[in-house]
Amino acid sequence: ADVAAGEQVFNANCAACHAGGQNVIMPEKTLEKEALEQYLAGGRNEKAVINQVTNGKNAMPAFGGRLGDDEIANVAAYVISSSEAGWE
Ligand code: HEM
């Protein structure tokens, strides 16, 4: 997966709710390392992010019909990479 391409997908589709790895709707469910480990179904890994982005969850919309599989894989790689880096 292409992390740099994933950053572009993130800025265009996710940052409205998740700027800086935060969550404006459910503040505890951030994209930080510890929150992903605690809350993300399937654990903190790219496949789990792909599943949630594809299918959505509660107030988070599903992107399966709006983004391609490659775009979803790239944004998942960006989320995991950024969680490791602490979202700078
Ligand atoms: C949760 C990624 C777009 C709202 C999450 C989580 C991830 C994620 C990985 C799990 C975080 C955790 O449990 O700690 C993404 C990505 C997006 C995206 C990669 C773009 C492709 C959005 C948008 C919104 C949104 C646009 C708001 C309209 C939420 C909400 C949750 C969440 C409300 C908590 C869901 C729950 O557990 O009830 N997101 N998100 N997300 N996201 Fe997104």
PDB file of C-alpha atoms and ligand atoms in Angstrom:
ATOM      1  CA  ALA A   1       0.000   0.000   0.000  1.00  0.00           C
ATOM      2  CA  ASP A   2       1.045   3.600  -0.677  1.00  0.00           C
ATOM      3  CA  VAL A   3       1.105   5.707   2.515  1.00  0.00           C
ATOM      4  CA  ALA A   4       1.612   9.024   0.658  1.00  0.00           C
ATOM      5  CA  ALA A   5      -1.395   8.341  -1.588  1.00  0.00           C
ATOM      6  CA  GLY A   6      -3.313   7.341   1.547  1.00  0.00           C
ATOM      7  CA  GLU A   7      -2.607  10.734   3.095  1.00  0.00           C
ATOM      8  CA  GLN A   8      -4.364  12.391   0.150  1.00  0.00           C
ATOM      9  CA  VAL A   9      -7.371  10.066   0.548  1.00  0.00           C
ATOM     10  CA  PHE A  10      -7.431  10.865   4.286  1.00  0.00           C
ATOM     11  CA  ASN A  11      -7.330  14.627   3.768  1.00  0.00           C
ATOM     12  CA  ALA A  12     -10.173  14.462   1.237  1.00  0.00           C
ATOM     13  CA  ASN A  13     -12.470  11.960   3.001  1.00  0.00           C
ATOM     14  CA  CYS A  14     -11.605  11.547   6.676  1.00  0.00           C
ATOM     15  CA  ALA A  15     -10.134  14.789   7.998  1.00  0.00           C
ATOM     16  CA  ALA A  16     -13.561  16.427   8.430  1.00  0.00           C
ATOM     17  CA  CYS A  17     -14.073  14.117  11.422  1.00  0.00           C
ATOM     18  CA  HIS A  18     -10.527  12.886  12.110  1.00  0.00           C
ATOM     19  CA  ALA A  19      -8.168  15.863  11.657  1.00  0.00           C
ATOM     20  CA  GLY A  20      -4.892  15.216  13.452  1.00  0.00           C
ATOM     21  CA  GLY A  21      -6.030  11.668  14.255  1.00  0.00           C
ATOM     22  CA  GLN A  22      -8.811  12.951  16.535  1.00  0.00           C
ATOM     23  CA  ASN A  23     -12.573  12.276  16.402  1.00  0.00           C
ATOM     24  CA  VAL A  24     -14.968  15.226  16.508  1.00  0.00           C
ATOM     25  CA  ILE A  25     -18.082  13.031  16.900  1.00  0.00           C
ATOM     26  CA  MET A  26     -16.936  10.466  19.500  1.00  0.00           C
ATOM     27  CA  PRO A  27     -13.947  12.132  21.169  1.00  0.00           C
ATOM     28  CA  GLU A  28     -12.609   8.980  22.857  1.00  0.00           C
ATOM     29  CA  LYS A  29     -12.529   6.999  19.595  1.00  0.00           C
ATOM     30  CA  THR A  30      -9.461   8.659  18.128  1.00  0.00           C
ATOM     31  CA  LEU A  31      -7.007   7.200  15.607  1.00  0.00           C
ATOM     32  CA  GLU A  32      -4.220   7.243  18.197  1.00  0.00           C
ATOM     33  CA  LYS A  33      -2.355   4.011  18.917  1.00  0.00           C
ATOM     34  CA  GLU A  34      -3.957   3.343  22.302  1.00  0.00           C
ATOM     35  CA  ALA A  35      -7.516   4.095  21.115  1.00  0.00           C
ATOM     36  CA  LEU A  36      -7.172   1.815  18.077  1.00  0.00           C
ATOM     37  CA  GLU A  37      -5.870  -0.947  20.334  1.00  0.00           C
ATOM     38  CA  GLN A  38      -8.786  -0.450  22.705  1.00  0.00           C
ATOM     39  CA  TYR A  39     -11.734   0.198  20.370  1.00  0.00           C
ATOM     40  CA  LEU A  40     -11.085  -0.870  16.776  1.00  0.00           C
ATOM     41  CA  ALA A  41     -12.837  -4.176  16.021  1.00  0.00           C
ATOM     42  CA  GLY A  42     -10.106  -6.673  15.144  1.00  0.00           C
ATOM     43  CA  GLY A  43      -7.301  -4.674  16.727  1.00  0.00           C
ATOM     44  CA  ARG A  44      -4.833  -2.056  15.543  1.00  0.00           C
ATOM     45  CA  ASN A  45      -3.927  -3.349  12.057  1.00  0.00           C
ATOM     46  CA  GLU A  46      -4.529  -2.395   8.422  1.00  0.00           C
ATOM     47  CA  LYS A  47      -7.116  -5.106   7.778  1.00  0.00           C
ATOM     48  CA  ALA A  48      -9.250  -3.884  10.691  1.00  0.00           C
ATOM     49  CA  VAL A  49      -9.120  -0.286   9.386  1.00  0.00           C
ATOM     50  CA  ILE A  50     -10.031  -1.521   5.888  1.00  0.00           C
ATOM     51  CA  ASN A  51     -13.068  -3.330   7.334  1.00  0.00           C
ATOM     52  CA  GLN A  52     -14.323  -0.291   9.249  1.00  0.00           C
ATOM     53  CA  VAL A  53     -13.761   2.144   6.361  1.00  0.00           C
ATOM     54  CA  THR A  54     -15.453  -0.207   3.890  1.00  0.00           C
ATOM     55  CA  ASN A  55     -18.501  -0.934   6.065  1.00  0.00           C
ATOM     56  CA  GLY A  56     -18.730   2.108   8.374  1.00  0.00           C
ATOM     57  CA  LYS A  57     -19.774   1.933  12.027  1.00  0.00           C
ATOM     58  CA  ASN A  58     -22.546   3.839  13.822  1.00  0.00           C
ATOM     59  CA  ALA A  59     -22.081   7.552  12.905  1.00  0.00           C
ATOM     60  CA  MET A  60     -19.105   6.814  10.634  1.00  0.00           C
ATOM     61  CA  PRO A  61     -20.237   6.399   7.011  1.00  0.00           C
ATOM     62  CA  ALA A  62     -19.304   3.411   4.850  1.00  0.00           C
ATOM     63  CA  PHE A  63     -16.818   4.223   2.100  1.00  0.00           C
ATOM     64  CA  GLY A  64     -17.068   0.900   0.261  1.00  0.00           C
ATOM     65  CA  GLY A  65     -19.190   2.411  -2.531  1.00  0.00           C
ATOM     66  CA  ARG A  66     -17.267   5.685  -2.735  1.00  0.00           C
ATOM     67  CA  LEU A  67     -13.595   4.729  -2.623  1.00  0.00           C
ATOM     68  CA  GLY A  68     -11.774   2.021  -4.555  1.00  0.00           C
ATOM     69  CA  ASP A  69     -10.184  -0.963  -2.806  1.00  0.00           C
ATOM     70  CA  ASP A  70      -6.737   0.493  -3.524  1.00  0.00           C
ATOM     71  CA  GLU A  71      -7.679   3.865  -2.014  1.00  0.00           C
ATOM     72  CA  ILE A  72      -9.051   2.135   1.097  1.00  0.00           C
ATOM     73  CA  ALA A  73      -5.898   0.022   1.460  1.00  0.00           C
ATOM     74  CA  ASN A  74      -3.758   3.146   1.084  1.00  0.00           C
ATOM     75  CA  VAL A  75      -5.703   5.171   3.661  1.00  0.00           C
ATOM     76  CA  ALA A  76      -5.534   2.219   6.093  1.00  0.00           C
ATOM     77  CA  ALA A  77      -1.763   2.114   5.695  1.00  0.00           C
ATOM     78  CA  TYR A  78      -1.636   5.868   6.362  1.00  0.00           C
ATOM     79  CA  VAL A  79      -3.785   5.546   9.518  1.00  0.00           C
ATOM     80  CA  ILE A  80      -1.648   2.734  10.964  1.00  0.00           C
ATOM     81  CA  SER A  81       1.603   4.472  10.028  1.00  0.00           C
ATOM     82  CA  SER A  82       0.401   7.764  11.556  1.00  0.00           C
ATOM     83  CA  SER A  83      -0.759   6.029  14.740  1.00  0.00           C
ATOM     84  CA  GLU A  84       2.763   4.646  15.109  1.00  0.00           C
ATOM     85  CA  ALA A  85       4.257   8.099  14.510  1.00  0.00           C
ATOM     86  CA  GLY A  86       1.886   9.768  17.003  1.00  0.00           C
ATOM     87  CA  TRP A  87       0.159  11.871  14.313  1.00  0.00           C
ATOM     88  CA  GLU A  88       3.045  14.389  14.704  1.00  0.00           C
TER      89      GLU A  88
HETATM   90  C1  HEM B   1     -14.067   5.674  14.058  1.00  0.00           C
HETATM   91  C2  HEM B   1     -11.084   5.757  10.232  1.00  0.00           C
HETATM   92  C3  HEM B   1     -14.095   8.873   8.010  1.00  0.00           C
HETATM   93  C4  HEM B   1     -16.647   9.279  12.086  1.00  0.00           C
HETATM   94  C5  HEM B   1     -12.998   5.422  13.206  1.00  0.00           C
HETATM   95  C6  HEM B   1     -11.960   4.465  13.452  1.00  0.00           C
HETATM   96  C7  HEM B   1     -11.136   4.478  12.384  1.00  0.00           C
HETATM   97  C8  HEM B   1     -11.646   5.445  11.448  1.00  0.00           C
HETATM   98  C9  HEM B   1      -9.880   3.626  12.167  1.00  0.00           C
HETATM   99  C10 HEM B   1     -11.823   3.616  14.722  1.00  0.00           C
HETATM  100  C11 HEM B   1     -11.266   4.519  15.824  1.00  0.00           C
HETATM  101  C12 HEM B   1     -11.431   3.953  17.215  1.00  0.00           C
HETATM  102  O1  HEM B   1     -12.273   3.071  17.413  1.00  0.00           O
HETATM  103  O2  HEM B   1     -10.696   4.443  18.144  1.00  0.00           O
HETATM  104  C13 HEM B   1     -11.654   6.589   9.289  1.00  0.00           C
HETATM  105  C14 HEM B   1     -11.130   6.795   7.950  1.00  0.00           C
HETATM  106  C15 HEM B   1     -12.016   7.614   7.304  1.00  0.00           C
HETATM  107  C16 HEM B   1     -13.051   7.984   8.251  1.00  0.00           C
HETATM  108  C17 HEM B   1      -9.834   6.182   7.423  1.00  0.00           C
HETATM  109  C18 HEM B   1     -12.014   8.048   5.845  1.00  0.00           C
HETATM  110  C19 HEM B   1     -11.906   7.114   4.840  1.00  0.00           C
HETATM  111  C20 HEM B   1     -14.983   9.321   8.946  1.00  0.00           C
HETATM  112  C21 HEM B   1     -15.926  10.399   8.751  1.00  0.00           C
HETATM  113  C22 HEM B   1     -16.637  10.512   9.909  1.00  0.00           C
HETATM  114  C23 HEM B   1     -16.159   9.499  10.821  1.00  0.00           C
HETATM  115  C24 HEM B   1     -16.046  11.247   7.496  1.00  0.00           C
HETATM  116  C25 HEM B   1     -17.727  11.495  10.264  1.00  0.00           C
HETATM  117  C26 HEM B   1     -18.739  11.785   9.393  1.00  0.00           C
HETATM  118  C27 HEM B   1     -16.228   8.266  12.936  1.00  0.00           C
HETATM  119  C28 HEM B   1     -16.915   7.904  14.162  1.00  0.00           C
HETATM  120  C29 HEM B   1     -16.183   6.832  14.713  1.00  0.00           C
HETATM  121  C30 HEM B   1     -15.048   6.592  13.823  1.00  0.00           C
HETATM  122  C31 HEM B   1     -18.161   8.549  14.720  1.00  0.00           C
HETATM  123  C32 HEM B   1     -16.532   6.035  15.959  1.00  0.00           C
HETATM  124  C33 HEM B   1     -17.433   4.872  15.502  1.00  0.00           C
HETATM  125  C34 HEM B   1     -17.948   4.041  16.660  1.00  0.00           C
HETATM  126  O3  HEM B   1     -17.175   3.216  17.169  1.00  0.00           O
HETATM  127  O4  HEM B   1     -19.111   4.224  17.044  1.00  0.00           O
HETATM  128  N1  HEM B   1     -12.791   6.013  11.991  1.00  0.00           N
HETATM  129  N2  HEM B   1     -12.801   7.331   9.428  1.00  0.00           N
HETATM  130  N3  HEM B   1     -15.138   8.812  10.214  1.00  0.00           N
HETATM  131  N4  HEM B   1     -15.141   7.460  12.761  1.00  0.00           N
HETATM  132 FE1  HEM B   1     -13.982   7.374  11.105  1.00  0.00          FE
END
